[in-house]
C-alpha positions as a Markdown table, in Angstrom:
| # | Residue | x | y | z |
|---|---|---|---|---|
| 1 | Unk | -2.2 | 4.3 | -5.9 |
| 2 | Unk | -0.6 | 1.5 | -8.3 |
| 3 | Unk | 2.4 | 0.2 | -6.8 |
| 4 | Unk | 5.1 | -1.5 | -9.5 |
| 5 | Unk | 6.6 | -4.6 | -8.1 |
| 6 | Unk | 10.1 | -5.3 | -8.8 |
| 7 | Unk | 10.1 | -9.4 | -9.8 |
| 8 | Unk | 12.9 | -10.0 | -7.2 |
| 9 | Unk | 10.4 | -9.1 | -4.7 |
| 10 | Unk | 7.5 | -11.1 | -5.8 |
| 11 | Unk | 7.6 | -14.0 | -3.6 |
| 12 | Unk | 9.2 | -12.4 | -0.7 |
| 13 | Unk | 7.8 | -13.0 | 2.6 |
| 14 | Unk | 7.0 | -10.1 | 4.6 |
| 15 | Unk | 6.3 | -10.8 | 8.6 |
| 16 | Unk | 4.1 | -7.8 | 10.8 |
| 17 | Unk | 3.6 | -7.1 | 13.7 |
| 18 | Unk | 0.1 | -5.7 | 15.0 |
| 19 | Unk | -1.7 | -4.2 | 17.7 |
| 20 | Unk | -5.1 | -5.0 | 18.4 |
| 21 | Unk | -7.1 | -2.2 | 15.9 |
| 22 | Unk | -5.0 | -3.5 | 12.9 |
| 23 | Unk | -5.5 | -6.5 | 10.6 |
| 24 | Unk | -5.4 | -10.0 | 12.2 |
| 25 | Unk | -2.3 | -12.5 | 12.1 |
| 26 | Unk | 1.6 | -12.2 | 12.0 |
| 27 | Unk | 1.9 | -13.0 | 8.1 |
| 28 | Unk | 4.0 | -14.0 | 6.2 |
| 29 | Unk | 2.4 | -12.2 | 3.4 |
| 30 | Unk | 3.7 | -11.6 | 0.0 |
| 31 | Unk | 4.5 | -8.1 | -1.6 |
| 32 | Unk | 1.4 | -8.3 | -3.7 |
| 33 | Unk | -0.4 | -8.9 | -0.1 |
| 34 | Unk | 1.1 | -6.2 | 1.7 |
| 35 | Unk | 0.7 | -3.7 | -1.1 |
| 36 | Unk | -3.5 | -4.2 | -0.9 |
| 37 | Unk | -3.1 | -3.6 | 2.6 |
| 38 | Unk | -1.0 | -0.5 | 2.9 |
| 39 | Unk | -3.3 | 0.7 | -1.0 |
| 40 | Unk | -6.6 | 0.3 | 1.9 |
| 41 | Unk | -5.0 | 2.3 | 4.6 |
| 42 | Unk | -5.1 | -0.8 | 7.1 |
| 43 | Unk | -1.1 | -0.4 | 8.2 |
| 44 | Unk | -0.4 | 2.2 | 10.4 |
| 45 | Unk | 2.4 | 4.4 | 11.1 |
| 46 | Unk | 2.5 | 2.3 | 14.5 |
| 47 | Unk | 2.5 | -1.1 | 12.9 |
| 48 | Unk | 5.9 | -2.5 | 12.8 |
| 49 | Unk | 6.9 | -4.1 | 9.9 |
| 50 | Unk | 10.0 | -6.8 | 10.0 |
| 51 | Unk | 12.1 | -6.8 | 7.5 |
| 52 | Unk | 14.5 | -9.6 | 5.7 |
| 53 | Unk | 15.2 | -8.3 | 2.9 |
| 54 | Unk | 18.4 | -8.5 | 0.2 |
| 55 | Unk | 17.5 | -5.5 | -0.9 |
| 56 | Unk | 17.2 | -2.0 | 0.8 |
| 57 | Unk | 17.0 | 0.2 | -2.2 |
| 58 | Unk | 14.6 | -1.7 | -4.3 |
| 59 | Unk | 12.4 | -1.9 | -1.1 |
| 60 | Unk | 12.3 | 1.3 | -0.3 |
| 61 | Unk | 11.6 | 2.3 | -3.7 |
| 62 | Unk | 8.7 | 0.7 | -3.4 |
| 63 | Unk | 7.0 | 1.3 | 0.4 |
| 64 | Unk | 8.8 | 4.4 | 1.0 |
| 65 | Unk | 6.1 | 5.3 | 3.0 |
| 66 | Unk | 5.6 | 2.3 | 4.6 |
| 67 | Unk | 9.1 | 2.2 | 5.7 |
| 68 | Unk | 9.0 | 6.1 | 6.8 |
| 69 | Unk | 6.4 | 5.3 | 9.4 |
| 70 | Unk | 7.9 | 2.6 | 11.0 |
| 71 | Unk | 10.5 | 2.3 | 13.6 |
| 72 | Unk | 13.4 | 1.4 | 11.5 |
| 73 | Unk | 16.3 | 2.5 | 12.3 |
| 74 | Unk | 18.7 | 4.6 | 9.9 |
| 75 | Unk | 21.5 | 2.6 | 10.0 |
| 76 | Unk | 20.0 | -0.5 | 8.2 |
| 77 | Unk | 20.3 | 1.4 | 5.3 |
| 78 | Unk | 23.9 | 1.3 | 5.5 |
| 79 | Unk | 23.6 | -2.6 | 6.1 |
| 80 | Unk | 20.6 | -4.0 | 5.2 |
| 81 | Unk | 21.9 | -7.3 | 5.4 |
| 82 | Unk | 20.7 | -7.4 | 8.6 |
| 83 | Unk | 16.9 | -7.8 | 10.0 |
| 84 | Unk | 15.2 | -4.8 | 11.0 |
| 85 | Unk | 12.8 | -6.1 | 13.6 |
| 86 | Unk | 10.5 | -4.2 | 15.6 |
| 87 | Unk | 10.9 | -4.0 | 19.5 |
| 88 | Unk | 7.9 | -5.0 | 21.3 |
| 89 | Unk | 7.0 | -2.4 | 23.2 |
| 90 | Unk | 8.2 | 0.6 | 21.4 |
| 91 | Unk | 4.5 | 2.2 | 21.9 |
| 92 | Unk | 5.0 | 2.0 | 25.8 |
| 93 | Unk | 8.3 | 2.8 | 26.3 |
| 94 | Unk | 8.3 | 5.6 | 23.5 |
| 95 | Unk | 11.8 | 4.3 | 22.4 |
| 96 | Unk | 13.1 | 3.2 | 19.0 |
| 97 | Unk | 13.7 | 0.0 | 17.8 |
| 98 | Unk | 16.9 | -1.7 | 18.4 |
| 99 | Unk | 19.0 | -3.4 | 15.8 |
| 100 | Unk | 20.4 | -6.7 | 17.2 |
| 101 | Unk | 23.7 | -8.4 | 15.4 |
């Protein structure tokens, strides 16, 4: 799977969280970075993935299945000036990620 990256989103910084099974360290990582590690199967649908971006459509256009899997909540999409960031314990309380102000 060859991914296309737009040039806007070369040198963005992308921040992850993990659990214990996935791949070591917070980031940031670059788009090219993430894109190896999504191509290799090592983010999971319960890695959360934060999110700064100026951009939701070009994003998404991009890792729509990255974004799919993760707890992001629909309504960045209508504002996604803001930072979708994942809540800690979404595994153990089974609830969604909350979108602060």
């Amino acid at each position: 799977m060859d991914v296309s990256i737009p040039k806007s989103l070369e040198n963005h910084k992308w921040y992850i969280k993990r659990d214990k099974k996935a791949i070591n360290g917070q980031g940031p990582f670059t788009t090219q970075e993430l894109t190896y590690y999504v191509q290799r199967g090592r983010l999971k649908p319960h890695n959360c993935i934060s999110l700064d971006l100026e951009s939701w459509k070009e994003v998404t256009a991009v890792f729509p299945h990255i974004l799919s899997s993760t707890h992001v909540l629909k309504t960045l999409q209508q504002n996604f000036a803001y930072t979708a960031q994942c809540c800690n314990h979404v595994k153990r309380h089974r609830q969604r990620c909350i979108l602060k102000n």
